[in-house]
């Protein structure tokens, strides 16, 4: 059959010369319906053909039975057999495999992926923008193997934490270096909450408009990031933004989305049977109601009404919406207008974005405006310039307080009894303006007082940009010079009016800071074909980085006139200035050898001189080498099964210095005065160490890239082994030294793991129907190999309650959760106190879990057909533990469903006791309800909660106790039952788009119109944490695995419109 076809086609062509006729049509891009200029339209088997013009139109002479082949770089080719058509319009679909052949590497250098001896993961704009997420980094969660991304419960104003291939700093951020268009960006978390409270003040990456991003590339290993030297310990994330493109005229794009936010997590394990009270008895007057707010009261069906703290008699019943009703439906408007164009080597793009957000927390939200301008110009045949400037202004209203902060709304609502409606709290103030106390806890503010009598606000202005000049010296050498800067000014103000619980005199805290990083860089590039089979590319460069962050923390206490948030209105003030400076001078070089385009050797090296290191240790060299061997090209494999095969391996080193002023004494002002003169102090509380060395990570990596069935299936597998030496620790020292800690290079960590990326197109039909599927998997094994002899363990984080800690311990993985567990005998039975029946804790803290996941993964799938596209992304984390202090609190106050056991019998016992005491009082006799010989004796046996286990003598425990006493004794001492598996499977993204066909838009000014329905974090498919989101964290430091007072998770859904002119 194939032979017949090969013969018949040329025969038919030869025979039908006299039947030649003209065919015309238009070629468009499959997803956007935009015209595709420059598409090759070729008569198959001949050299006859044409190309599409700037509007995508073409015309060609054909004969009946001929085959037209439409092809364009980066797109899948299409073949059409001619019958009787005179018009053929074709939509070409992008070939994701072809587009991924080139990637951005260190210093912004674009290289063929087949030449790389290390793994690089790319995420395109289609997986970053138009999904309802305003933070571009949060958008890639679950989409890159080996990259773990998390956020706090602060919501849209919070920061993101990114960890690549495991933990390698015990007290550092473990965050990667971010480089935007070749310029390093400042992305440190400006401020975060601790176990005692605080706010998440956001990060720098949220200042980038997702619609301005072309792609994100992740450099994971040391060889991939070696050219960044001492800044690349935790990997590098390269962000490439959009630029103008050569078009006929000016292109205009308008991108608009409107989304709604609603609560995604609810109290799914809350008891609905019992209400307010103690020992089955509820309060009977306002004073009791104020002091008794827990859920240890009687059954709801036993009583009809209850007197509350304000004296109002209200129904005694379960309030189904007593927490969720406080929150509102959030709204986010995001609009971007971009104008771009280009001609004759000159391109430009200008974009303006506005984001307006109202959070689910009333009176919380933000406004953001972003302007970005980028232009390129080929000034002469030898000189070209690329320049960009961007400006962002963000103003945030009332970031949610977190953890143990008195104004944490999550904690304030968590303590409500099941019969208490949050709406009753709206009566929050007495007539004289003082705080109306609804609870006896002075460290929990009424959420409505928080909304109306406290506030916080912040403003951030960010300006950045660069100018990049490239001059071609001759056919061998080119020179590249770049200067870039990233600057932001930030202010934050936090006000507590007079009478606020824990701030009775009022308080005002102000933070102001200016941070700037500037980079100057020069590169000399060399390219030469040494022979017909051997090619050399080399580069020599230098970089100078200057960093400074300066500002003040100012606090005022004892307000003079309530309600006025101005420092002059406070009688006591404290000013604490800070000024951090840093400089790194660097030289670097690289050389790439290519043999017959199938064997590639890449050598790189960088030497850094860092100002934060002591003079004798401030010079460090970071080398790397990698090899890529393309088997399919080397052995000229031509197979319908195997399309491509490559082996790769690499070895390299990168490092990290540390914050300023750790090697010598530095001095500052305290903000206090003596007789009007300012007091000085030694800056920081750590003993300086002039022998400190940078942290050094050595990485080995090996991998394979295989593609099958004409690239319909792709498999990318990586194994890595990384060791980080001289890990910096601040070790606690005796107070008699006058310091808190001493800085030492005191640990060694190892990370080993595998990463797998599977890409496939299971279905691709000639009618345009296509199904694409991508799966990624990563498993990392972490181990603390060495720890200073001065330490048995190193405490990474401490929980607010129950004495739990997260530690690093030699020979074990980072992130062990330690605390008291249940004391058990040799048979594993829990041991109870022989006198009161309460469970006993272990005599020493034990390991209760680990915060690191066993493995992570993700799924991206899309189906497209004739303008329609449905796309979904799933994020998976399996393993890892979390200590939920919210669930602990619910157990202690009787709100959790687990606390129902033993209540009825215990409440009955208490009611009988009360009845007996009343009878004795009426008879004028002594009650003696616990004396078996008394006529008023009430038998307690088997009434209450009986813990399963043995007593201290080894006999079966048979002491029944109050369920409240049981759970409160555990909550105060034993965190073990509140350690939960933090595994989850989440539907991160879901979108349905329709791009209108070009025929429908012929009589409109629009090139393309795409209308979509979008969703973000719509569904937690699987979780094991009751009442909370398993991702609930209150900061983005290394203390992941502690949760307390979390706000509900948020799901987002809405509409998106993209119009191009």
PDB file of N, CA and C in Angstrom, residues 38-103:
ATOM      1  N   UNK A  38       4.751  33.850   7.810  1.00  0.00           N
ATOM      2  CA  UNK A  38       5.965  33.078   7.587  1.00  0.00           C
ATOM      3  C   UNK A  38       5.795  31.586   7.605  1.00  0.00           C
ATOM      4  N   UNK A  39       4.532  31.085   7.589  1.00  0.00           N
ATOM      5  CA  UNK A  39       4.305  29.645   7.574  1.00  0.00           C
ATOM      6  C   UNK A  39       4.635  29.089   6.194  1.00  0.00           C
ATOM      7  N   UNK A  40       5.401  28.006   6.158  1.00  0.00           N
ATOM      8  CA  UNK A  40       5.743  27.346   4.896  1.00  0.00           C
ATOM      9  C   UNK A  40       4.567  26.514   4.411  1.00  0.00           C
ATOM     10  N   UNK A  41       4.147  26.777   3.149  1.00  0.00           N
ATOM     11  CA  UNK A  41       3.076  26.003   2.515  1.00  0.00           C
ATOM     12  C   UNK A  41       3.702  25.337   1.293  1.00  0.00           C
ATOM     13  N   UNK A  42       3.877  24.024   1.372  1.00  0.00           N
ATOM     14  CA  UNK A  42       4.680  23.323   0.379  1.00  0.00           C
ATOM     15  C   UNK A  42       3.888  22.168  -0.214  1.00  0.00           C
ATOM     16  N   UNK A  43       4.013  21.998  -1.556  1.00  0.00           N
ATOM     17  CA  UNK A  43       3.460  20.817  -2.218  1.00  0.00           C
ATOM     18  C   UNK A  43       4.354  19.632  -1.878  1.00  0.00           C
ATOM     19  N   UNK A  44       3.785  18.647  -1.228  1.00  0.00           N
ATOM     20  CA  UNK A  44       4.567  17.524  -0.747  1.00  0.00           C
ATOM     21  C   UNK A  44       5.246  16.793  -1.911  1.00  0.00           C
ATOM     22  N   UNK A  45       6.523  16.505  -1.732  1.00  0.00           N
ATOM     23  CA  UNK A  45       7.287  15.802  -2.744  1.00  0.00           C
ATOM     24  C   UNK A  45       7.879  16.691  -3.801  1.00  0.00           C
ATOM     25  N   UNK A  46       7.677  18.015  -3.677  1.00  0.00           N
ATOM     26  CA  UNK A  46       8.232  18.963  -4.647  1.00  0.00           C
ATOM     27  C   UNK A  46       8.923  20.096  -3.909  1.00  0.00           C
ATOM     28  N   UNK A  47       9.523  21.000  -4.677  1.00  0.00           N
ATOM     29  CA  UNK A  47      10.115  22.213  -4.120  1.00  0.00           C
ATOM     30  C   UNK A  47       9.203  23.415  -4.298  1.00  0.00           C
ATOM     31  N   UNK A  48       8.003  23.167  -4.804  1.00  0.00           N
ATOM     32  CA  UNK A  48       7.063  24.245  -5.062  1.00  0.00           C
ATOM     33  C   UNK A  48       6.354  24.635  -3.764  1.00  0.00           C
ATOM     34  N   UNK A  49       6.279  25.918  -3.493  1.00  0.00           N
ATOM     35  CA  UNK A  49       5.614  26.351  -2.275  1.00  0.00           C
ATOM     36  C   UNK A  49       5.597  27.849  -2.132  1.00  0.00           C
ATOM     37  N   UNK A  50       5.061  28.291  -1.011  1.00  0.00           N
ATOM     38  CA  UNK A  50       4.973  29.707  -0.706  1.00  0.00           C
ATOM     39  C   UNK A  50       4.994  29.860   0.807  1.00  0.00           C
ATOM     40  N   UNK A  51       4.909  31.094   1.305  1.00  0.00           N
ATOM     41  CA  UNK A  51       4.809  31.361   2.741  1.00  0.00           C
ATOM     42  C   UNK A  51       3.658  32.315   2.987  1.00  0.00           C
ATOM     43  N   UNK A  52       3.097  32.234   4.170  1.00  0.00           N
ATOM     44  CA  UNK A  52       1.983  33.122   4.522  1.00  0.00           C
ATOM     45  C   UNK A  52       2.507  34.528   4.788  1.00  0.00           C
ATOM     46  N   UNK A  53       1.647  35.528   4.495  1.00  0.00           N
ATOM     47  CA  UNK A  53       2.060  36.921   4.674  1.00  0.00           C
ATOM     48  C   UNK A  53       1.820  37.369   6.110  1.00  0.00           C
ATOM     49  N   UNK A  54       1.943  38.686   6.335  1.00  0.00           N
ATOM     50  CA  UNK A  54       1.839  39.210   7.702  1.00  0.00           C
ATOM     51  C   UNK A  54       0.453  39.002   8.299  1.00  0.00           C
ATOM     52  N   UNK A  55      -0.555  38.769   7.450  1.00  0.00           N
ATOM     53  CA  UNK A  55      -1.906  38.516   7.960  1.00  0.00           C
ATOM     54  C   UNK A  55      -2.228  37.023   7.943  1.00  0.00           C
ATOM     55  N   UNK A  56      -1.199  36.212   7.699  1.00  0.00           N
ATOM     56  CA  UNK A  56      -1.385  34.770   7.699  1.00  0.00           C
ATOM     57  C   UNK A  56      -1.964  34.208   6.420  1.00  0.00           C
ATOM     58  N   UNK A  57      -2.147  35.033   5.403  1.00  0.00           N
ATOM     59  CA  UNK A  57      -2.787  34.592   4.158  1.00  0.00           C
ATOM     60  C   UNK A  57      -1.752  34.045   3.174  1.00  0.00           C
ATOM     61  N   UNK A  58      -2.231  33.115   2.342  1.00  0.00           N
ATOM     62  CA  UNK A  58      -1.366  32.501   1.341  1.00  0.00           C
ATOM     63  C   UNK A  58      -2.197  32.190   0.090  1.00  0.00           C
ATOM     64  N   UNK A  59      -1.507  31.950  -1.006  1.00  0.00           N
ATOM     65  CA  UNK A  59      -2.142  31.516  -2.258  1.00  0.00           C
ATOM     66  C   UNK A  59      -1.146  30.647  -2.996  1.00  0.00           C
ATOM     67  N   UNK A  60      -1.625  29.532  -3.572  1.00  0.00           N
ATOM     68  CA  UNK A  60      -0.725  28.589  -4.237  1.00  0.00           C
ATOM     69  C   UNK A  60      -1.477  27.835  -5.321  1.00  0.00           C
ATOM     70  N   UNK A  61      -0.782  27.524  -6.411  1.00  0.00           N
ATOM     71  CA  UNK A  61      -1.326  26.737  -7.506  1.00  0.00           C
ATOM     72  C   UNK A  61      -1.157  25.254  -7.188  1.00  0.00           C
ATOM     73  N   UNK A  62      -2.258  24.482  -7.309  1.00  0.00           N
ATOM     74  CA  UNK A  62      -2.232  23.065  -6.965  1.00  0.00           C
ATOM     75  C   UNK A  62      -2.971  22.252  -8.011  1.00  0.00           C
ATOM     76  N   UNK A  63      -2.886  20.946  -7.865  1.00  0.00           N
ATOM     77  CA  UNK A  63      -3.667  20.024  -8.691  1.00  0.00           C
ATOM     78  C   UNK A  63      -4.463  19.114  -7.768  1.00  0.00           C
ATOM     79  N   UNK A  64      -5.554  18.599  -8.269  1.00  0.00           N
ATOM     80  CA  UNK A  64      -6.393  17.718  -7.479  1.00  0.00           C
ATOM     81  C   UNK A  64      -5.614  16.459  -7.087  1.00  0.00           C
ATOM     82  N   UNK A  65      -5.705  16.114  -5.815  1.00  0.00           N
ATOM     83  CA  UNK A  65      -4.993  14.950  -5.294  1.00  0.00           C
ATOM     84  C   UNK A  65      -3.650  15.263  -4.700  1.00  0.00           C
ATOM     85  N   UNK A  66      -3.183  16.501  -4.899  1.00  0.00           N
ATOM     86  CA  UNK A  66      -1.903  16.888  -4.303  1.00  0.00           C
ATOM     87  C   UNK A  66      -2.044  17.023  -2.788  1.00  0.00           C
ATOM     88  N   UNK A  67      -0.916  17.030  -2.086  1.00  0.00           N
ATOM     89  CA  UNK A  67      -0.897  17.161  -0.628  1.00  0.00           C
ATOM     90  C   UNK A  67      -0.148  18.429  -0.250  1.00  0.00           C
ATOM     91  N   UNK A  68      -0.830  19.297   0.499  1.00  0.00           N
ATOM     92  CA  UNK A  68      -0.200  20.519   1.000  1.00  0.00           C
ATOM     93  C   UNK A  68       0.338  20.271   2.406  1.00  0.00           C
ATOM     94  N   UNK A  69       1.583  20.698   2.622  1.00  0.00           N
ATOM     95  CA  UNK A  69       2.205  20.557   3.941  1.00  0.00           C
ATOM     96  C   UNK A  69       2.398  21.960   4.533  1.00  0.00           C
ATOM     97  N   UNK A  70       1.769  22.197   5.695  1.00  0.00           N
ATOM     98  CA  UNK A  70       1.888  23.473   6.398  1.00  0.00           C
ATOM     99  C   UNK A  70       2.835  23.268   7.582  1.00  0.00           C
ATOM    100  N   UNK A  71       3.910  24.054   7.634  1.00  0.00           N
ATOM    101  CA  UNK A  71       4.888  23.880   8.711  1.00  0.00           C
ATOM    102  C   UNK A  71       5.413  25.235   9.178  1.00  0.00           C
ATOM    103  N   UNK A  72       5.730  25.279  10.477  1.00  0.00           N
ATOM    104  CA  UNK A  72       6.255  26.515  11.074  1.00  0.00           C
ATOM    105  C   UNK A  72       7.007  26.132  12.330  1.00  0.00           C
ATOM    106  N   UNK A  73       8.124  26.797  12.568  1.00  0.00           N
ATOM    107  CA  UNK A  73       8.964  26.476  13.723  1.00  0.00           C
ATOM    108  C   UNK A  73       8.160  26.606  15.023  1.00  0.00           C
ATOM    109  N   UNK A  74       8.218  25.569  15.818  1.00  0.00           N
ATOM    110  CA  UNK A  74       7.518  25.585  17.099  1.00  0.00           C
ATOM    111  C   UNK A  74       6.102  25.068  17.036  1.00  0.00           C
ATOM    112  N   UNK A  75       5.662  24.672  15.813  1.00  0.00           N
ATOM    113  CA  UNK A  75       4.287  24.194  15.640  1.00  0.00           C
ATOM    114  C   UNK A  75       4.293  22.835  14.965  1.00  0.00           C
ATOM    115  N   UNK A  76       3.279  22.054  15.256  1.00  0.00           N
ATOM    116  CA  UNK A  76       3.136  20.756  14.624  1.00  0.00           C
ATOM    117  C   UNK A  76       2.691  20.935  13.171  1.00  0.00           C
ATOM    118  N   UNK A  77       3.355  20.236  12.261  1.00  0.00           N
ATOM    119  CA  UNK A  77       3.013  20.338  10.840  1.00  0.00           C
ATOM    120  C   UNK A  77       1.669  19.672  10.569  1.00  0.00           C
ATOM    121  N   UNK A  78       1.020  20.139   9.488  1.00  0.00           N
ATOM    122  CA  UNK A  78      -0.241  19.541   9.062  1.00  0.00           C
ATOM    123  C   UNK A  78      -0.198  19.257   7.574  1.00  0.00           C
ATOM    124  N   UNK A  79      -0.821  18.151   7.148  1.00  0.00           N
ATOM    125  CA  UNK A  79      -0.908  17.790   5.747  1.00  0.00           C
ATOM    126  C   UNK A  79      -2.380  17.719   5.341  1.00  0.00           C
ATOM    127  N   UNK A  80      -2.704  18.342   4.210  1.00  0.00           N
ATOM    128  CA  UNK A  80      -4.076  18.375   3.700  1.00  0.00           C
ATOM    129  C   UNK A  80      -4.071  17.881   2.258  1.00  0.00           C
ATOM    130  N   UNK A  81      -4.906  16.897   1.962  1.00  0.00           N
ATOM    131  CA  UNK A  81      -5.043  16.386   0.600  1.00  0.00           C
ATOM    132  C   UNK A  81      -6.078  17.217  -0.162  1.00  0.00           C
ATOM    133  N   UNK A  82      -5.728  17.664  -1.375  1.00  0.00           N
ATOM    134  CA  UNK A  82      -6.591  18.536  -2.158  1.00  0.00           C
ATOM    135  C   UNK A  82      -7.654  17.700  -2.874  1.00  0.00           C
ATOM    136  N   UNK A  83      -8.904  18.113  -2.696  1.00  0.00           N
ATOM    137  CA  UNK A  83     -10.007  17.502  -3.457  1.00  0.00           C
ATOM    138  C   UNK A  83     -10.588  18.572  -4.386  1.00  0.00           C
ATOM    139  N   UNK A  84     -11.688  19.155  -3.959  1.00  0.00           N
ATOM    140  CA  UNK A  84     -12.290  20.204  -4.783  1.00  0.00           C
ATOM    141  C   UNK A  84     -12.282  21.563  -4.089  1.00  0.00           C
ATOM    142  N   UNK A  85     -11.480  21.721  -2.977  1.00  0.00           N
ATOM    143  CA  UNK A  85     -11.479  22.969  -2.243  1.00  0.00           C
ATOM    144  C   UNK A  85     -10.824  24.088  -3.047  1.00  0.00           C
ATOM    145  N   UNK A  86     -11.296  25.261  -2.808  1.00  0.00           N
ATOM    146  CA  UNK A  86     -10.610  26.456  -3.331  1.00  0.00           C
ATOM    147  C   UNK A  86     -10.104  27.336  -2.195  1.00  0.00           C
ATOM    148  N   UNK A  87     -10.600  27.079  -0.976  1.00  0.00           N
ATOM    149  CA  UNK A  87     -10.156  27.815   0.213  1.00  0.00           C
ATOM    150  C   UNK A  87      -9.856  26.813   1.321  1.00  0.00           C
ATOM    151  N   UNK A  88      -8.693  26.921   1.888  1.00  0.00           N
ATOM    152  CA  UNK A  88      -8.324  26.070   3.025  1.00  0.00           C
ATOM    153  C   UNK A  88      -7.734  26.959   4.118  1.00  0.00           C
ATOM    154  N   UNK A  89      -8.460  27.077   5.229  1.00  0.00           N
ATOM    155  CA  UNK A  89      -7.962  27.784   6.410  1.00  0.00           C
ATOM    156  C   UNK A  89      -7.416  26.760   7.391  1.00  0.00           C
ATOM    157  N   UNK A  90      -6.233  27.023   7.895  1.00  0.00           N
ATOM    158  CA  UNK A  90      -5.544  26.054   8.745  1.00  0.00           C
ATOM    159  C   UNK A  90      -5.190  26.699  10.087  1.00  0.00           C
ATOM    160  N   UNK A  91      -5.411  25.951  11.181  1.00  0.00           N
ATOM    161  CA  UNK A  91      -4.961  26.383  12.509  1.00  0.00           C
ATOM    162  C   UNK A  91      -3.869  25.428  12.965  1.00  0.00           C
ATOM    163  N   UNK A  92      -2.669  25.958  13.211  1.00  0.00           N
ATOM    164  CA  UNK A  92      -1.546  25.143  13.659  1.00  0.00           C
ATOM    165  C   UNK A  92      -1.457  25.166  15.182  1.00  0.00           C
ATOM    166  N   UNK A  93      -1.208  24.008  15.753  1.00  0.00           N
ATOM    167  CA  UNK A  93      -1.072  23.890  17.209  1.00  0.00           C
ATOM    168  C   UNK A  93       0.404  23.893  17.587  1.00  0.00           C
ATOM    169  N   UNK A  94       0.700  24.494  18.718  1.00  0.00           N
ATOM    170  CA  UNK A  94       2.089  24.537  19.167  1.00  0.00           C
ATOM    171  C   UNK A  94       2.587  23.138  19.486  1.00  0.00           C
ATOM    172  N   UNK A  95       3.803  22.874  19.115  1.00  0.00           N
ATOM    173  CA  UNK A  95       4.466  21.617  19.466  1.00  0.00           C
ATOM    174  C   UNK A  95       5.276  21.881  20.729  1.00  0.00           C
ATOM    175  N   UNK A  96       4.715  21.478  21.863  1.00  0.00           N
ATOM    176  CA  UNK A  96       5.348  21.790  23.149  1.00  0.00           C
ATOM    177  C   UNK A  96       6.762  21.210  23.226  1.00  0.00           C
ATOM    178  N   UNK A  97       6.964  20.066  22.562  1.00  0.00           N
ATOM    179  CA  UNK A  97       8.289  19.454  22.615  1.00  0.00           C
ATOM    180  C   UNK A  97       9.314  20.309  21.883  1.00  0.00           C
ATOM    181  N   UNK A  98       8.903  20.837  20.710  1.00  0.00           N
ATOM    182  CA  UNK A  98       9.824  21.677  19.952  1.00  0.00           C
ATOM    183  C   UNK A  98      10.109  22.972  20.686  1.00  0.00           C
ATOM    184  N   UNK A  99       9.058  23.561  21.277  1.00  0.00           N
ATOM    185  CA  UNK A  99       9.258  24.821  21.980  1.00  0.00           C
ATOM    186  C   UNK A  99      10.172  24.661  23.178  1.00  0.00           C
ATOM    187  N   UNK A 100      10.191  23.479  23.752  1.00  0.00           N
ATOM    188  CA  UNK A 100      11.007  23.261  24.949  1.00  0.00           C
ATOM    189  C   UNK A 100      12.445  22.903  24.622  1.00  0.00           C
ATOM    190  N   UNK A 101      12.808  22.906  23.331  1.00  0.00           N
ATOM    191  CA  UNK A 101      14.168  22.543  22.972  1.00  0.00           C
ATOM    192  C   UNK A 101      15.184  23.595  23.389  1.00  0.00           C
ATOM    193  N   UNK A 102      14.741  24.837  23.577  1.00  0.00           N
ATOM    194  CA  UNK A 102      15.613  25.923  24.018  1.00  0.00           C
ATOM    195  C   UNK A 102      15.131  26.403  25.374  1.00  0.00           C
ATOM    196  N   UNK A 103      16.068  26.640  26.280  1.00  0.00           N
ATOM    197  CA  UNK A 103      15.695  27.088  27.620  1.00  0.00           C
ATOM    198  C   UNK A 103      16.637  28.189  28.075  1.00  0.00           C
TER     199      UNK A 103
END
